[in-house]
Coordinates of N, CA, C and O in Angstrom, one line a residue:
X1 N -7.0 2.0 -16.9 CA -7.2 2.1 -15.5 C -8.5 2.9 -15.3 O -8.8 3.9 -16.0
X2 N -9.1 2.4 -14.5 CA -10.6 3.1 -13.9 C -10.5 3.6 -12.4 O -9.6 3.2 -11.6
X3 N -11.4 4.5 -12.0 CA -11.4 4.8 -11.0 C -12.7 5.3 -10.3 O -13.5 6.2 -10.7
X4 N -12.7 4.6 -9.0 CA -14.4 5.7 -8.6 C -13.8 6.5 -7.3 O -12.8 6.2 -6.6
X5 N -14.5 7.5 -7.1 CA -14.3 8.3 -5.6 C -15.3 7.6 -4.4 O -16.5 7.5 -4.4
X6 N -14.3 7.1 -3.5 CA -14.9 6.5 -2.7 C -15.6 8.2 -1.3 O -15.0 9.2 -1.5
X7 N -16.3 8.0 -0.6 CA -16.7 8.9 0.3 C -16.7 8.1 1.8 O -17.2 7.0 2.0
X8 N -16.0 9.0 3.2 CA -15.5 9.9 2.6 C -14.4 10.5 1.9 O -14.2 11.6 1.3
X9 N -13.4 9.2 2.2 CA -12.0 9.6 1.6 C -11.8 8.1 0.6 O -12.5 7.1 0.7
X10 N -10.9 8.4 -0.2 CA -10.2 7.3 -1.1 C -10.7 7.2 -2.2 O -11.6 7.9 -2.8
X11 N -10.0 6.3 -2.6 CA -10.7 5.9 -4.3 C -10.2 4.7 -4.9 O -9.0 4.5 -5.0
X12 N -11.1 3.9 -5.5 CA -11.0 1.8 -6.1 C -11.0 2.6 -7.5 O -11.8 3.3 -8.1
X13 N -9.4 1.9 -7.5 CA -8.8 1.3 -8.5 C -8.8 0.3 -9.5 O -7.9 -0.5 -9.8
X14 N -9.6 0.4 -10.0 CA -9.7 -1.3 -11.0 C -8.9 -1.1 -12.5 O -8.2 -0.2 -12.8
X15 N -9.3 -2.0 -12.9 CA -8.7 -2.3 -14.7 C -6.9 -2.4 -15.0 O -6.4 -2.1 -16.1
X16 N -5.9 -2.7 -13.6 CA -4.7 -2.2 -13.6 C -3.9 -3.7 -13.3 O -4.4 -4.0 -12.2
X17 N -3.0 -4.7 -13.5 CA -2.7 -4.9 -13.0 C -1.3 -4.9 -12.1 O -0.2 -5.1 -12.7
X18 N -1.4 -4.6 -10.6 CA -0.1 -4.0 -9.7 C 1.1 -4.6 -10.1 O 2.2 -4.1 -9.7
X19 N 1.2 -5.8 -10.8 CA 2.6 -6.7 -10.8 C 3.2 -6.2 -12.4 O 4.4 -6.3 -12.6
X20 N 2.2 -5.7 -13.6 CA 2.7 -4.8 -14.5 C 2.2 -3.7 -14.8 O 1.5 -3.5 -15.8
X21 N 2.6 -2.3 -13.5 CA 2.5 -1.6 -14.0 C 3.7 -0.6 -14.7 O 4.9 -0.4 -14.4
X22 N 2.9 -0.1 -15.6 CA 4.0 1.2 -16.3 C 4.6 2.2 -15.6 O 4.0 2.4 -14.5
X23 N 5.6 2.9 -15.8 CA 5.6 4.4 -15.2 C 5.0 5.5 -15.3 O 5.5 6.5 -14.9
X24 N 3.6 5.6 -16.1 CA 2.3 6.5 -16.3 C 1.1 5.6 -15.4 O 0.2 6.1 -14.8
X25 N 1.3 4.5 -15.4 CA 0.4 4.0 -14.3 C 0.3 4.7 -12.7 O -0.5 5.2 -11.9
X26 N 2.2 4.4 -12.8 CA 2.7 4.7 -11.3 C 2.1 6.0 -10.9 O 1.5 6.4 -9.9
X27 N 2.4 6.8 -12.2 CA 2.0 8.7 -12.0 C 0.7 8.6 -11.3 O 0.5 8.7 -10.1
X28 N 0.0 8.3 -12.4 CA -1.6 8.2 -12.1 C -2.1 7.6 -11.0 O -3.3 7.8 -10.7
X29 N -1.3 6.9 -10.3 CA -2.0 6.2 -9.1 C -1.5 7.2 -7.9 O -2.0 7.4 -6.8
X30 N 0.1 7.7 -8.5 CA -0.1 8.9 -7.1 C -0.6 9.6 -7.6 O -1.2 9.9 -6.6
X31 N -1.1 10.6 -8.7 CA -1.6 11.3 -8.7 C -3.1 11.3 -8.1 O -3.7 12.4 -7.8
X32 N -3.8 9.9 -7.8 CA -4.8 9.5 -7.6 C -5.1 9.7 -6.0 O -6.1 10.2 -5.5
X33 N -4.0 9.1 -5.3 CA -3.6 8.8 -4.1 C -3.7 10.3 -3.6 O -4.6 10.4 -2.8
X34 N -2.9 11.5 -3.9 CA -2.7 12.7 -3.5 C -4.1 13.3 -3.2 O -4.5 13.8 -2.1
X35 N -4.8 13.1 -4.7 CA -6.0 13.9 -4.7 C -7.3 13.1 -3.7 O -8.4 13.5 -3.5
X36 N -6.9 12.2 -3.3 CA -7.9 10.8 -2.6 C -7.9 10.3 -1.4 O -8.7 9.6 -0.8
X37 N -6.3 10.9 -0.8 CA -6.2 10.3 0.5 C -5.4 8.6 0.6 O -4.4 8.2 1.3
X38 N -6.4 7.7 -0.6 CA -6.1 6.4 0.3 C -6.5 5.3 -1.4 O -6.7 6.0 -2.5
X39 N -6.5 4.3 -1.4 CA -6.6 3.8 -2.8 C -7.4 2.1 -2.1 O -7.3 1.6 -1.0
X40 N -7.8 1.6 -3.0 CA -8.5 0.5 -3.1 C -8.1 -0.3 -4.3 O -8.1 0.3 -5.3
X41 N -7.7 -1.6 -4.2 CA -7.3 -2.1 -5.5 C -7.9 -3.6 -5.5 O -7.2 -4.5 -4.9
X42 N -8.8 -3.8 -5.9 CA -9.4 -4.7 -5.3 C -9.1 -5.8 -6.6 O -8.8 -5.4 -7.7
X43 N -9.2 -7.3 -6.1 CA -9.2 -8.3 -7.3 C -7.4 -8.3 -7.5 O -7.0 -8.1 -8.7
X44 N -6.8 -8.3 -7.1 CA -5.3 -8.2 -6.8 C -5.0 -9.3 -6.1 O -5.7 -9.8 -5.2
X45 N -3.7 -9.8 -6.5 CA -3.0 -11.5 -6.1 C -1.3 -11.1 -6.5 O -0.7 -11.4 -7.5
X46 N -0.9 -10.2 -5.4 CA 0.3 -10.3 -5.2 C 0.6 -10.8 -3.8 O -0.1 -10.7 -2.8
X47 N 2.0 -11.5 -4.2 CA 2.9 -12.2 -3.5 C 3.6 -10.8 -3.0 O 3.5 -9.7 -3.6
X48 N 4.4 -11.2 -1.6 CA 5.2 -10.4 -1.0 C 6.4 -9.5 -1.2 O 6.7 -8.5 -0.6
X49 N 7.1 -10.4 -2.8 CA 8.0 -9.4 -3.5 C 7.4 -9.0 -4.7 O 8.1 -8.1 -5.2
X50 N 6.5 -9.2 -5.2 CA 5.8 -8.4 -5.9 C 5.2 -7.0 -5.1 O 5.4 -6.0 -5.7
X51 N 4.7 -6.8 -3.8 CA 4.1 -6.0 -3.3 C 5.2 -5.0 -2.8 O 5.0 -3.8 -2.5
X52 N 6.8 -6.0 -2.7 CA 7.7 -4.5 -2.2 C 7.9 -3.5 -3.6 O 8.0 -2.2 -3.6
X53 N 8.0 -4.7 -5.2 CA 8.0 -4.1 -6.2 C 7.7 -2.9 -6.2 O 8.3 -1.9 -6.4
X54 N 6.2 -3.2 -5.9 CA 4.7 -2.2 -6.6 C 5.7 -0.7 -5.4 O 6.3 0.3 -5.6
X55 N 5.4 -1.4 -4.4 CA 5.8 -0.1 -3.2 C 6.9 0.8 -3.2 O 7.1 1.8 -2.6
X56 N 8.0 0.0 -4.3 CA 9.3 0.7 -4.7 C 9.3 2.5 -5.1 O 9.9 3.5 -4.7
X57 N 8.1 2.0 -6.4 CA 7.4 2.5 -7.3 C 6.9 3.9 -6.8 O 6.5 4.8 -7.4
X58 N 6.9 3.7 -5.8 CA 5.9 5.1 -5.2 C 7.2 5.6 -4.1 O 6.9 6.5 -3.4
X59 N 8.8 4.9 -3.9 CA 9.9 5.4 -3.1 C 10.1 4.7 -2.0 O 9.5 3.7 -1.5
X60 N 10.9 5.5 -1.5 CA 11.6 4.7 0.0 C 10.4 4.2 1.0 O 9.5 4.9 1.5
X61 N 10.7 2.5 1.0 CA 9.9 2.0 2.0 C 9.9 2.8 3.4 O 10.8 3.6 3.6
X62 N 9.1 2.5 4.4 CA 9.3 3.1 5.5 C 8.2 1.9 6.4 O 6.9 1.8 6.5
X63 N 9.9 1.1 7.1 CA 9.6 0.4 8.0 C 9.0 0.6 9.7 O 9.7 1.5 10.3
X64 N 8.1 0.1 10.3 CA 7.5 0.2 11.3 C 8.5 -0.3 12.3 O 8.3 -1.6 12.3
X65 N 9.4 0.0 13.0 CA 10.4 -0.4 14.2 C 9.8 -1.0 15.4 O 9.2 -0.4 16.3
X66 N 9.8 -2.2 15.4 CA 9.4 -2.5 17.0 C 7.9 -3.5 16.6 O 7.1 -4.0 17.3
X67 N 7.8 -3.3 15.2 CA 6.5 -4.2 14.7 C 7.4 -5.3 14.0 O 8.6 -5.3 13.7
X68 N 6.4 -6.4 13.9 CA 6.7 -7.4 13.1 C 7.0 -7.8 11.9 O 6.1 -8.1 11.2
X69 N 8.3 -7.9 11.6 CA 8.5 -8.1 9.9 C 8.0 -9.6 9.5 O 7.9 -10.7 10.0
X70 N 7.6 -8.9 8.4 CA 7.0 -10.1 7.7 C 8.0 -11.4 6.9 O 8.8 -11.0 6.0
X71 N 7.9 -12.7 7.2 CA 9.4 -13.5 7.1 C 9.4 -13.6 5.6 O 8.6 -13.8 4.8
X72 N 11.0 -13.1 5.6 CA 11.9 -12.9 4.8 C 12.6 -11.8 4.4 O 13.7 -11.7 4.0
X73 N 11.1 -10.5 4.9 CA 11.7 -8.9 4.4 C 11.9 -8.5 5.3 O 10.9 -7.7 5.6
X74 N 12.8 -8.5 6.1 CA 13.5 -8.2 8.0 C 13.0 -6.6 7.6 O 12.7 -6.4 6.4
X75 N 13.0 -5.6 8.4 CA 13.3 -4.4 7.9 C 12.7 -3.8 6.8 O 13.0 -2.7 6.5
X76 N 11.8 -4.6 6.2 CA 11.2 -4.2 4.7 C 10.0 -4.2 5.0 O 9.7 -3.1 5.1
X77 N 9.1 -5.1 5.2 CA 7.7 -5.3 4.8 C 7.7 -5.5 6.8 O 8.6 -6.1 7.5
X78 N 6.4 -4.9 7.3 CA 6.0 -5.3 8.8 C 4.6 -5.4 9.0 O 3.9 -4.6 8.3
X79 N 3.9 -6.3 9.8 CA 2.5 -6.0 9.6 C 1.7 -5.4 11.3 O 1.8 -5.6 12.5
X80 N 1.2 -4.9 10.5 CA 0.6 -4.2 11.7 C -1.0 -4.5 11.9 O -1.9 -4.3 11.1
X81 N -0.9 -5.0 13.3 CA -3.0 -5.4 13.4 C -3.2 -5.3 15.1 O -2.5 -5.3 16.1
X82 N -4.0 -5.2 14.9 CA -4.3 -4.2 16.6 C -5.2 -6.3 17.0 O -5.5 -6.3 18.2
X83 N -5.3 -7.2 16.5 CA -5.8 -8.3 17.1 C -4.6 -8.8 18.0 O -3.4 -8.8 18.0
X84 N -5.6 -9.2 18.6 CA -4.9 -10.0 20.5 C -3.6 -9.1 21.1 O -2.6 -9.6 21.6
X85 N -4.0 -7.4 20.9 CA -2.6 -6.7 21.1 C -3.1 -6.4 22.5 O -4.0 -7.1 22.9
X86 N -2.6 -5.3 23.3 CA -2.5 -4.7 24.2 C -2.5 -3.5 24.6 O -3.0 -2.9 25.5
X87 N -1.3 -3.2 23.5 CA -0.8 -1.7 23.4 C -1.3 -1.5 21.8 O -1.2 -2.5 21.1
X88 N -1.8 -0.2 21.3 CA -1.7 0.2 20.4 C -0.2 0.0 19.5 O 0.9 0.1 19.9
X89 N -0.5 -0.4 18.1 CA 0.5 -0.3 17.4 C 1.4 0.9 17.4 O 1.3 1.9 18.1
X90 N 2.5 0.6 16.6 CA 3.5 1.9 16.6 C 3.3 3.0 15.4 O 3.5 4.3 15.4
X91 N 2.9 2.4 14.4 CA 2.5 3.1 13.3 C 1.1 4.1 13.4 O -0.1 3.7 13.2
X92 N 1.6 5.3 13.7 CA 1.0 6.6 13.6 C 0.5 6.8 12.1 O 0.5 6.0 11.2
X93 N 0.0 8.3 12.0 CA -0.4 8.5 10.9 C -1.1 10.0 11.3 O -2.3 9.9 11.7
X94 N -0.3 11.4 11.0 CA -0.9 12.4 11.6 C -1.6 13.2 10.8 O -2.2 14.2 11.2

């Protein structure tokens, strides 16, 4: 696994792939995450249960209420996009 410091927050992720990672991967990517804010993983081709996989991996999902689940993962996976909206989404971030 590689990594660069993005500015001003985050950091791309390469040389990993998300559908086998290890449990020293997982460390390292929160470890990555903590010190970084935000992560980039770019060149990545996961499917939708591969991506709740990966998200397991880092603990309890935490579903957006009143946003749109994405079909099949009711309550699991929701997407959130401010296009052709009105109201701001629900998903904060303080």
């Amino acid at each position: 696994m590689n990594h660069s410091v993005l500015q001003p927050i985050g950091t791309r992720i390469d040389g990993i792939d998300l559908i086998t990672l290890s449990a020293d991967d997982v460390q390292d990517i929160k470890t990555l995450l903590a010190e970084h804010g935000a992560g980039i993983f770019p060149k990545q081709s996961v499917g939708d249960s591969a991506f709740v996989t990966f998200l397991r991996g880092f603990g309890e999902i935490a579903f957006t209420q009143g946003e749109t689940s994405v079909e099949g993962f009711a309550n699991i996976l929701n997407i959130v996009s401010t296009v052709g909206r009105t109201r701001p989404p629900r998903s904060v971030f303080p």
